[in-house]
Short mmCIF file of the N, C-alpha and C atoms (twelve columns), coordinates in Angstrom:
data_MODEL
# 
_entry.id   MODEL 
# 
loop_
_atom_site.group_PDB 
_atom_site.id 
_atom_site.type_symbol 
_atom_site.label_atom_id 
_atom_site.label_alt_id 
_atom_site.label_comp_id 
_atom_site.label_asym_id 
_atom_site.label_seq_id 
_atom_site.Cartn_x 
_atom_site.Cartn_y 
_atom_site.Cartn_z 
_atom_site.pdbx_PDB_model_num 
ATOM 1   N N  . MET A 1   12.097  41.443 -9.796  1 
ATOM 2   C CA . MET A 1   11.832  40.917 -11.105 1 
ATOM 3   C C  . MET A 1   11.006  39.644 -10.977 1 
ATOM 4   N N  . GLU A 2   9.923   39.558 -11.729 1 
ATOM 5   C CA . GLU A 2   9.011   38.424 -11.671 1 
ATOM 6   C C  . GLU A 2   9.608   37.229 -12.416 1 
ATOM 7   N N  . GLN A 3   9.502   36.045 -11.765 1 
ATOM 8   C CA . GLN A 3   10.040  34.832 -12.382 1 
ATOM 9   C C  . GLN A 3   9.018   34.262 -13.365 1 
ATOM 10  N N  . ASN A 4   9.494   33.828 -14.509 1 
ATOM 11  C CA . ASN A 4   8.631   33.279 -15.547 1 
ATOM 12  C C  . ASN A 4   8.501   31.769 -15.338 1 
ATOM 13  N N  . ASN A 5   7.270   31.273 -15.035 1 
ATOM 14  C CA . ASN A 5   7.039   29.858 -14.756 1 
ATOM 15  C C  . ASN A 5   6.349   29.158 -15.923 1 
ATOM 16  N N  . ILE A 6   6.724   29.466 -17.125 1 
ATOM 17  C CA . ILE A 6   6.100   28.865 -18.292 1 
ATOM 18  C C  . ILE A 6   6.854   27.585 -18.648 1 
ATOM 19  N N  . GLU A 7   6.103   26.466 -18.718 1 
ATOM 20  C CA . GLU A 7   6.693   25.187 -19.117 1 
ATOM 21  C C  . GLU A 7   6.751   25.100 -20.632 1 
ATOM 22  N N  . THR A 8   7.843   24.523 -21.126 1 
ATOM 23  C CA . THR A 8   7.965   24.292 -22.567 1 
ATOM 24  C C  . THR A 8   8.495   22.888 -22.805 1 
ATOM 25  N N  . ARG A 9   8.216   22.391 -23.992 1 
ATOM 26  C CA . ARG A 9   8.734   21.088 -24.413 1 
ATOM 27  C C  . ARG A 9   8.987   21.185 -25.901 1 
ATOM 28  N N  . ASN A 10  10.219  20.983 -26.283 1 
ATOM 29  C CA . ASN A 10  10.626  21.115 -27.687 1 
ATOM 30  C C  . ASN A 10  10.220  22.474 -28.263 1 
ATOM 31  N N  . GLY A 11  10.308  23.504 -27.431 1 
ATOM 32  C CA . GLY A 11  9.992   24.854 -27.871 1 
ATOM 33  C C  . GLY A 11  8.504   25.166 -27.918 1 
ATOM 34  N N  . LYS A 12  7.650   24.225 -27.525 1 
ATOM 35  C CA . LYS A 12  6.203   24.439 -27.565 1 
ATOM 36  C C  . LYS A 12  5.677   24.670 -26.152 1 
ATOM 37  N N  . THR A 13  4.672   25.526 -26.051 1 
ATOM 38  C CA . THR A 13  4.104   25.822 -24.733 1 
ATOM 39  C C  . THR A 13  2.823   25.037 -24.457 1 
ATOM 40  N N  . SER A 14  2.286   24.335 -25.430 1 
ATOM 41  C CA . SER A 14  1.114   23.477 -25.221 1 
ATOM 42  C C  . SER A 14  1.484   22.059 -25.651 1 
ATOM 43  N N  . PHE A 15  1.348   21.123 -24.718 1 
ATOM 44  C CA . PHE A 15  1.725   19.749 -25.018 1 
ATOM 45  C C  . PHE A 15  1.134   18.799 -23.981 1 
ATOM 46  N N  . PHE A 16  1.221   17.524 -24.283 1 
ATOM 47  C CA . PHE A 16  0.805   16.444 -23.391 1 
ATOM 48  C C  . PHE A 16  2.029   15.597 -23.121 1 
ATOM 49  N N  . ASP A 17  2.355   15.348 -21.850 1 
ATOM 50  C CA . ASP A 17  3.593   14.621 -21.548 1 
ATOM 51  C C  . ASP A 17  3.381   13.252 -20.886 1 
ATOM 52  N N  . GLY A 18  2.196   12.686 -21.053 1 
ATOM 53  C CA . GLY A 18  1.953   11.335 -20.555 1 
ATOM 54  C C  . GLY A 18  2.487   10.305 -21.539 1 
ATOM 55  N N  . GLY A 19  2.751   9.108  -21.041 1 
ATOM 56  C CA . GLY A 19  3.291   8.048  -21.892 1 
ATOM 57  C C  . GLY A 19  2.288   6.925  -22.130 1 
ATOM 58  N N  . LEU A 20  2.519   6.165  -23.186 1 
ATOM 59  C CA . LEU A 20  1.628   5.068  -23.552 1 
ATOM 60  C C  . LEU A 20  1.574   4.005  -22.463 1 
ATOM 61  N N  . SER A 21  2.713   3.621  -21.905 1 
ATOM 62  C CA . SER A 21  2.716   2.572  -20.880 1 
ATOM 63  C C  . SER A 21  1.942   3.020  -19.635 1 
ATOM 64  N N  . GLN A 22  2.040   4.298  -19.282 1 
ATOM 65  C CA . GLN A 22  1.263   4.818  -18.153 1 
ATOM 66  C C  . GLN A 22  -0.228  4.729  -18.454 1 
ATOM 67  N N  . TYR A 23  -0.605  5.126  -19.659 1 
ATOM 68  C CA . TYR A 23  -2.012  5.103  -20.048 1 
ATOM 69  C C  . TYR A 23  -2.569  3.676  -20.014 1 
ATOM 70  N N  . ILE A 24  -1.808  2.741  -20.553 1 
ATOM 71  C CA . ILE A 24  -2.243  1.344  -20.547 1 
ATOM 72  C C  . ILE A 24  -2.380  0.839  -19.104 1 
ATOM 73  N N  . GLY A 25  -1.405  1.153  -18.277 1 
ATOM 74  C CA . GLY A 25  -1.442  0.727  -16.873 1 
ATOM 75  C C  . GLY A 25  -2.643  1.277  -16.126 1 
ATOM 76  N N  . TRP A 26  -2.888  2.580  -16.240 1 
ATOM 77  C CA . TRP A 26  -4.023  3.200  -15.552 1 
ATOM 78  C C  . TRP A 26  -5.348  2.651  -16.076 1 
ATOM 79  N N  . THR A 27  -5.424  2.412  -17.387 1 
ATOM 80  C CA . THR A 27  -6.652  1.889  -17.983 1 
ATOM 81  C C  . THR A 27  -6.931  0.464  -17.500 1 
ATOM 82  N N  . ILE A 28  -5.907  -0.364 -17.466 1 
ATOM 83  C CA . ILE A 28  -6.079  -1.736 -16.981 1 
ATOM 84  C C  . ILE A 28  -6.469  -1.733 -15.506 1 
ATOM 85  N N  . LEU A 29  -5.798  -0.927 -14.700 1 
ATOM 86  C CA . LEU A 29  -6.129  -0.831 -13.280 1 
ATOM 87  C C  . LEU A 29  -7.574  -0.385 -13.094 1 
ATOM 88  N N  . GLY A 30  -7.992  0.639  -13.829 1 
ATOM 89  C CA . GLY A 30  -9.366  1.126  -13.735 1 
ATOM 90  C C  . GLY A 30  -10.376 0.063  -14.132 1 
ATOM 91  N N  . ALA A 31  -10.071 -0.697 -15.188 1 
ATOM 92  C CA . ALA A 31  -10.972 -1.762 -15.629 1 
ATOM 93  C C  . ALA A 31  -11.063 -2.866 -14.580 1 
ATOM 94  N N  . LEU A 32  -9.928  -3.260 -14.019 1 
ATOM 95  C CA . LEU A 32  -9.931  -4.299 -12.992 1 
ATOM 96  C C  . LEU A 32  -10.719 -3.880 -11.760 1 
ATOM 97  N N  . VAL A 33  -10.499 -2.664 -11.303 1 
ATOM 98  C CA . VAL A 33  -11.224 -2.164 -10.132 1 
ATOM 99  C C  . VAL A 33  -12.723 -2.129 -10.414 1 
ATOM 100 N N  . THR A 34  -13.096 -1.691 -11.606 1 
ATOM 101 C CA . THR A 34  -14.514 -1.621 -11.970 1 
ATOM 102 C C  . THR A 34  -15.128 -3.016 -12.011 1 
ATOM 103 N N  . VAL A 35  -14.436 -3.969 -12.613 1 
ATOM 104 C CA . VAL A 35  -14.957 -5.337 -12.724 1 
ATOM 105 C C  . VAL A 35  -15.069 -5.989 -11.349 1 
ATOM 106 N N  . PHE A 36  -14.018 -5.886 -10.538 1 
ATOM 107 C CA . PHE A 36  -14.019 -6.562 -9.235  1 
ATOM 108 C C  . PHE A 36  -14.958 -5.926 -8.213  1 
ATOM 109 N N  . THR A 37  -15.421 -4.705 -8.466  1 
ATOM 110 C CA . THR A 37  -16.383 -4.076 -7.556  1 
ATOM 111 C C  . THR A 37  -17.770 -4.015 -8.188  1 
ATOM 112 N N  . ALA A 38  -17.975 -4.761 -9.244  1 
ATOM 113 C CA . ALA A 38  -19.273 -4.814 -9.950  1 
ATOM 114 C C  . ALA A 38  -19.744 -3.415 -10.368 1 
ATOM 115 N N  . GLY A 39  -18.807 -2.566 -10.744 1 
ATOM 116 C CA . GLY A 39  -19.141 -1.238 -11.250 1 
ATOM 117 C C  . GLY A 39  -19.287 -0.159 -10.208 1 
ATOM 118 N N  . ILE A 40  -19.274 -0.515 -8.936  1 
ATOM 119 C CA . ILE A 40  -19.462 0.486  -7.876  1 
ATOM 120 C C  . ILE A 40  -18.310 1.498  -7.865  1 
ATOM 121 N N  . CYS A 41  -17.110 1.046  -8.161  1 
ATOM 122 C CA . CYS A 41  -15.949 1.950  -8.148  1 
ATOM 123 C C  . CYS A 41  -15.640 2.538  -9.517  1 
ATOM 124 N N  . TYR A 42  -16.584 2.471  -10.448 1 
ATOM 125 C CA . TYR A 42  -16.376 3.071  -11.765 1 
ATOM 126 C C  . TYR A 42  -16.066 4.571  -11.665 1 
ATOM 127 N N  . PRO A 43  -16.770 5.344  -10.808 1 
ATOM 128 C CA . PRO A 43  -16.395 6.766  -10.674 1 
ATOM 129 C C  . PRO A 43  -14.948 6.954  -10.223 1 
ATOM 130 N N  . TRP A 44  -14.452 6.052  -9.371  1 
ATOM 131 C CA . TRP A 44  -13.058 6.148  -8.936  1 
ATOM 132 C C  . TRP A 44  -12.128 5.916  -10.127 1 
ATOM 133 N N  . ALA A 45  -12.469 4.923  -10.957 1 
ATOM 134 C CA . ALA A 45  -11.650 4.640  -12.143 1 
ATOM 135 C C  . ALA A 45  -11.652 5.833  -13.097 1 
ATOM 136 N N  . LEU A 46  -12.826 6.446  -13.290 1 
ATOM 137 C CA . LEU A 46  -12.898 7.632  -14.152 1 
ATOM 138 C C  . LEU A 46  -12.032 8.765  -13.606 1 
ATOM 139 N N  . CYS A 47  -12.118 9.009  -12.305 1 
ATOM 140 C CA . CYS A 47  -11.303 10.074 -11.696 1 
ATOM 141 C C  . CYS A 47  -9.824  9.792  -11.855 1 
ATOM 142 N N  . MET A 48  -9.453  8.548  -11.739 1 
ATOM 143 C CA . MET A 48  -8.052  8.162  -11.879 1 
ATOM 144 C C  . MET A 48  -7.562  8.455  -13.306 1 
ATOM 145 N N  . ILE A 49  -8.343  8.067  -14.301 1 
ATOM 146 C CA . ILE A 49  -7.966  8.296  -15.698 1 
ATOM 147 C C  . ILE A 49  -8.007  9.788  -16.034 1 
ATOM 148 N N  . TYR A 50  -9.076  10.477 -15.622 1 
ATOM 149 C CA . TYR A 50  -9.165  11.924 -15.868 1 
ATOM 150 C C  . TYR A 50  -7.979  12.641 -15.246 1 
ATOM 151 N N  . GLY A 51  -7.662  12.285 -14.009 1 
ATOM 152 C CA . GLY A 51  -6.534  12.917 -13.321 1 
ATOM 153 C C  . GLY A 51  -5.237  12.725 -14.084 1 
ATOM 154 N N  . TRP A 52  -5.003  11.510 -14.557 1 
ATOM 155 C CA . TRP A 52  -3.769  11.247 -15.299 1 
ATOM 156 C C  . TRP A 52  -3.715  12.100 -16.568 1 
ATOM 157 N N  . LYS A 53  -4.807  12.124 -17.334 1 
ATOM 158 C CA . LYS A 53  -4.822  12.895 -18.589 1 
ATOM 159 C C  . LYS A 53  -4.652  14.389 -18.326 1 
ATOM 160 N N  . ILE A 54  -5.422  14.914 -17.403 1 
ATOM 161 C CA . ILE A 54  -5.413  16.360 -17.156 1 
ATOM 162 C C  . ILE A 54  -4.105  16.797 -16.515 1 
ATOM 163 N N  . ASN A 55  -3.585  16.030 -15.570 1 
ATOM 164 C CA . ASN A 55  -2.342  16.414 -14.894 1 
ATOM 165 C C  . ASN A 55  -1.120  16.347 -15.805 1 
ATOM 166 N N  . HIS A 56  -1.235  15.694 -16.946 1 
ATOM 167 C CA . HIS A 56  -0.137  15.624 -17.913 1 
ATOM 168 C C  . HIS A 56  -0.341  16.578 -19.096 1 
ATOM 169 N N  . THR A 57  -1.264  17.516 -18.943 1 
ATOM 170 C CA . THR A 57  -1.563  18.469 -20.017 1 
ATOM 171 C C  . THR A 57  -1.041  19.855 -19.654 1 
ATOM 172 N N  . VAL A 58  -0.341  20.480 -20.591 1 
ATOM 173 C CA . VAL A 58  0.160   21.844 -20.425 1 
ATOM 174 C C  . VAL A 58  -0.414  22.677 -21.571 1 
ATOM 175 N N  . ILE A 59  -1.046  23.794 -21.237 1 
ATOM 176 C CA . ILE A 59  -1.617  24.696 -22.239 1 
ATOM 177 C C  . ILE A 59  -1.055  26.089 -22.006 1 
ATOM 178 N N  . ASP A 60  -0.508  26.670 -23.054 1 
ATOM 179 C CA . ASP A 60  0.135   27.990 -22.979 1 
ATOM 180 C C  . ASP A 60  1.148   28.070 -21.836 1 
ATOM 181 N N  . GLY A 61  1.894   26.983 -21.640 1 
ATOM 182 C CA . GLY A 61  2.946   26.952 -20.636 1 
ATOM 183 C C  . GLY A 61  2.473   26.731 -19.218 1 
ATOM 184 N N  . LYS A 62  1.172   26.518 -19.032 1 
ATOM 185 C CA . LYS A 62  0.625   26.323 -17.682 1 
ATOM 186 C C  . LYS A 62  0.011   24.932 -17.575 1 
ATOM 187 N N  . ARG A 63  0.465   24.215 -16.561 1 
ATOM 188 C CA . ARG A 63  0.007   22.841 -16.355 1 
ATOM 189 C C  . ARG A 63  -1.385  22.838 -15.729 1 
ATOM 190 N N  . LEU A 64  -2.227  21.939 -16.238 1 
ATOM 191 C CA . LEU A 64  -3.559  21.773 -15.679 1 
ATOM 192 C C  . LEU A 64  -3.495  20.837 -14.479 1 
ATOM 193 N N  . ARG A 65  -4.472  20.966 -13.584 1 
ATOM 194 C CA . ARG A 65  -4.513  20.127 -12.386 1 
ATOM 195 C C  . ARG A 65  -5.944  19.676 -12.155 1 
ATOM 196 N N  . PHE A 66  -6.134  18.369 -11.999 1 
ATOM 197 C CA . PHE A 66  -7.458  17.810 -11.742 1 
ATOM 198 C C  . PHE A 66  -7.641  17.642 -10.246 1 
ATOM 199 N N  . GLN A 67  -8.763  18.134 -9.718  1 
ATOM 200 C CA . GLN A 67  -9.021  18.087 -8.280  1 
ATOM 201 C C  . GLN A 67  -10.291 17.308 -7.938  1 
ATOM 202 N N  . GLY A 68  -10.878 16.632 -8.918  1 
ATOM 203 C CA . GLY A 68  -12.122 15.908 -8.680  1 
ATOM 204 C C  . GLY A 68  -11.906 14.701 -7.781  1 
ATOM 205 N N  . SER A 69  -12.958 14.349 -7.041  1 
ATOM 206 C CA . SER A 69  -12.875 13.177 -6.176  1 
ATOM 207 C C  . SER A 69  -13.921 12.151 -6.593  1 
ATOM 208 N N  . ALA A 70  -13.622 10.905 -6.321  1 
ATOM 209 C CA . ALA A 70  -14.548 9.830  -6.655  1 
ATOM 210 C C  . ALA A 70  -15.841 9.966  -5.867  1 
ATOM 211 N N  . VAL A 71  -15.770 10.444 -4.637  1 
ATOM 212 C CA . VAL A 71  -16.966 10.611 -3.806  1 
ATOM 213 C C  . VAL A 71  -17.908 11.635 -4.437  1 
ATOM 214 N N  . SER A 72  -17.349 12.748 -4.888  1 
ATOM 215 C CA . SER A 72  -18.148 13.778 -5.548  1 
ATOM 216 C C  . SER A 72  -18.786 13.243 -6.824  1 
ATOM 217 N N  . LEU A 73  -18.007 12.536 -7.614  1 
ATOM 218 C CA . LEU A 73  -18.533 11.983 -8.858  1 
ATOM 219 C C  . LEU A 73  -19.576 10.911 -8.574  1 
ATOM 220 N N  . PHE A 74  -19.359 10.100 -7.552  1 
ATOM 221 C CA . PHE A 74  -20.316 9.047  -7.203  1 
ATOM 222 C C  . PHE A 74  -21.672 9.649  -6.846  1 
ATOM 223 N N  . GLY A 75  -21.665 10.753 -6.093  1 
ATOM 224 C CA . GLY A 75  -22.923 11.429 -5.755  1 
ATOM 225 C C  . GLY A 75  -23.657 11.896 -7.002  1 
ATOM 226 N N  . ASN A 76  -22.933 12.486 -7.923  1 
ATOM 227 C CA . ASN A 76  -23.535 12.913 -9.189  1 
ATOM 228 C C  . ASN A 76  -24.011 11.716 -9.994  1 
ATOM 229 N N  . TRP A 77  -23.225 10.648 -9.980  1 
ATOM 230 C CA . TRP A 77  -23.554 9.441  -10.724 1 
ATOM 231 C C  . TRP A 77  -24.912 8.890  -10.265 1 
ATOM 232 N N  . ILE A 78  -25.121 8.846  -8.949  1 
ATOM 233 C CA . ILE A 78  -26.395 8.368  -8.394  1 
ATOM 234 C C  . ILE A 78  -27.537 9.282  -8.835  1 
ATOM 235 N N  . LYS A 79  -27.318 10.588 -8.743  1 
ATOM 236 C CA . LYS A 79  -28.344 11.557 -9.159  1 
ATOM 237 C C  . LYS A 79  -28.679 11.376 -10.636 1 
ATOM 238 N N  . TRP A 80  -27.675 11.233 -11.474 1 
ATOM 239 C CA . TRP A 80  -27.907 11.069 -12.918 1 
ATOM 240 C C  . TRP A 80  -28.609 9.752  -13.219 1 
ATOM 241 N N  . LEU A 81  -28.265 8.710  -12.484 1 
ATOM 242 C CA . LEU A 81  -28.922 7.412  -12.667 1 
ATOM 243 C C  . LEU A 81  -30.408 7.510  -12.318 1 
ATOM 244 N N  . LEU A 82  -30.706 8.130  -11.182 1 
ATOM 245 C CA . LEU A 82  -32.105 8.284  -10.776 1 
ATOM 246 C C  . LEU A 82  -32.891 9.127  -11.777 1 
ATOM 247 N N  . LEU A 83  -32.302 10.223 -12.252 1 
ATOM 248 C CA . LEU A 83  -32.979 11.058 -13.246 1 
ATOM 249 C C  . LEU A 83  -33.201 10.297 -14.549 1 
ATOM 250 N N  . SER A 84  -32.252 9.446  -14.912 1 
ATOM 251 C CA . SER A 84  -32.413 8.640  -16.127 1 
ATOM 252 C C  . SER A 84  -33.542 7.623  -15.959 1 
ATOM 253 N N  . ILE A 85  -33.637 7.030  -14.778 1 
ATOM 254 C CA . ILE A 85  -34.709 6.064  -14.517 1 
ATOM 255 C C  . ILE A 85  -36.068 6.753  -14.518 1 
ATOM 256 N N  . ILE A 86  -36.159 7.888  -13.831 1 
ATOM 257 C CA . ILE A 86  -37.429 8.628  -13.733 1 
ATOM 258 C C  . ILE A 86  -37.920 9.073  -15.107 1 
ATOM 259 N N  . THR A 87  -36.994 9.491  -15.959 1 
ATOM 260 C CA . THR A 87  -37.380 9.992  -17.295 1 
ATOM 261 C C  . THR A 87  -37.353 8.890  -18.355 1 
ATOM 262 N N  . LEU A 88  -37.333 7.643  -17.908 1 
ATOM 263 C CA . LEU A 88  -37.325 6.489  -18.816 1 
ATOM 264 C C  . LEU A 88  -36.165 6.540  -19.821 1 
ATOM 265 N N  . GLY A 89  -35.009 6.993  -19.351 1 
ATOM 266 C CA . GLY A 89  -33.797 7.000  -20.169 1 
ATOM 267 C C  . GLY A 89  -33.516 8.281  -20.913 1 
ATOM 268 N N  . ILE A 90  -34.476 9.185  -20.947 1 
ATOM 269 C CA . ILE A 90  -34.284 10.431 -21.709 1 
ATOM 270 C C  . ILE A 90  -33.131 11.255 -21.142 1 
ATOM 271 N N  . TYR A 91  -33.034 11.335 -19.810 1 
ATOM 272 C CA . TYR A 91  -31.973 12.143 -19.202 1 
ATOM 273 C C  . TYR A 91  -30.581 11.588 -19.531 1 
ATOM 274 N N  . SER A 92  -30.482 10.323 -19.859 1 
ATOM 275 C CA . SER A 92  -29.171 9.728  -20.142 1 
ATOM 276 C C  . SER A 92  -28.461 10.412 -21.303 1 
ATOM 277 N N  . PHE A 93  -29.228 11.076 -22.187 1 
ATOM 278 C CA . PHE A 93  -28.602 11.815 -23.278 1 
ATOM 279 C C  . PHE A 93  -27.778 12.997 -22.755 1 
ATOM 280 N N  . TRP A 94  -28.107 13.507 -21.573 1 
ATOM 281 C CA . TRP A 94  -27.417 14.652 -20.982 1 
ATOM 282 C C  . TRP A 94  -26.274 14.243 -20.060 1 
ATOM 283 N N  . VAL A 95  -26.185 12.966 -19.715 1 
ATOM 284 C CA . VAL A 95  -25.168 12.531 -18.753 1 
ATOM 285 C C  . VAL A 95  -23.757 12.819 -19.256 1 
ATOM 286 N N  . PHE A 96  -23.482 12.593 -20.531 1 
ATOM 287 C CA . PHE A 96  -22.147 12.863 -21.059 1 
ATOM 288 C C  . PHE A 96  -21.793 14.343 -20.887 1 
ATOM 289 N N  . ILE A 97  -22.750 15.225 -21.180 1 
ATOM 290 C CA . ILE A 97  -22.516 16.674 -21.040 1 
ATOM 291 C C  . ILE A 97  -22.294 17.028 -19.577 1 
ATOM 292 N N  . LYS A 98  -23.088 16.462 -18.687 1 
ATOM 293 C CA . LYS A 98  -22.934 16.723 -17.248 1 
ATOM 294 C C  . LYS A 98  -21.584 16.222 -16.751 1 
ATOM 295 N N  . LEU A 99  -21.143 15.071 -17.256 1 
ATOM 296 C CA . LEU A 99  -19.854 14.527 -16.862 1 
ATOM 297 C C  . LEU A 99  -18.718 15.433 -17.332 1 
ATOM 298 N N  . GLU A 100 -18.801 15.926 -18.553 1 
ATOM 299 C CA . GLU A 100 -17.778 16.862 -19.065 1 
ATOM 300 C C  . GLU A 100 -17.776 18.148 -18.240 1 
ATOM 301 N N  . ASP A 101 -18.957 18.650 -17.894 1 
ATOM 302 C CA . ASP A 101 -19.063 19.853 -17.068 1 
ATOM 303 C C  . ASP A 101 -18.410 19.621 -15.706 1 
ATOM 304 N N  . TRP A 102 -18.678 18.471 -15.090 1 
ATOM 305 C CA . TRP A 102 -18.090 18.143 -13.792 1 
ATOM 306 C C  . TRP A 102 -16.566 18.091 -13.892 1 
ATOM 307 N N  . LYS A 103 -16.085 17.475 -14.971 1 
ATOM 308 C CA . LYS A 103 -14.636 17.359 -15.176 1 
ATOM 309 C C  . LYS A 103 -13.992 18.741 -15.304 1 
ATOM 310 N N  . VAL A 104 -14.593 19.621 -16.070 1 
ATOM 311 C CA . VAL A 104 -14.022 20.962 -16.256 1 
ATOM 312 C C  . VAL A 104 -14.098 21.778 -14.970 1 
ATOM 313 N N  . ARG A 105 -15.209 21.661 -14.224 1 
ATOM 314 C CA . ARG A 105 -15.328 22.386 -12.956 1 
ATOM 315 C C  . ARG A 105 -14.284 21.927 -11.938 1 
ATOM 316 N N  . ASN A 106 -13.758 20.732 -12.112 1 
ATOM 317 C CA . ASN A 106 -12.755 20.199 -11.194 1 
ATOM 318 C C  . ASN A 106 -11.346 20.263 -11.763 1 
ATOM 319 N N  . THR A 107 -11.150 21.082 -12.783 1 
ATOM 320 C CA . THR A 107 -9.836  21.276 -13.396 1 
ATOM 321 C C  . THR A 107 -9.408  22.719 -13.186 1 
ATOM 322 N N  . THR A 108 -8.183  22.902 -12.734 1 
ATOM 323 C CA . THR A 108 -7.647  24.239 -12.525 1 
ATOM 324 C C  . THR A 108 -6.319  24.368 -13.259 1 
ATOM 325 N N  . ILE A 109 -5.815  25.587 -13.302 1 
ATOM 326 C CA . ILE A 109 -4.510  25.870 -13.887 1 
ATOM 327 C C  . ILE A 109 -3.552  26.128 -12.740 1 
ATOM 328 N N  . ARG A 110 -2.437  25.424 -12.725 1 
ATOM 329 C CA . ARG A 110 -1.446  25.610 -11.643 1 
ATOM 330 C C  . ARG A 110 -0.786  26.946 -11.751 1 
# 
């Protein structure tokens, strides 16, 4: 007999179980790291926040898992910066979409 591994909370199969104090803590830590490294570790801060949000999300009873790394994001960040400079800022309109695509490609279902 197959075991049912569906997570529920208050009878719901889709929910977010992160807390406000955790969110504030991770956000402050990410901001401090970004400021003290003059923005170089901003991709690390983004990965930290994305990981917290995604790892606390359950959809249809299945928990999501973020597997992105700051090194991978940093490489993309450099590429996007160079493309934005070369195109005199035009490519920057696509950076948000590319970032969302990267985030989804690094998210799996447990």
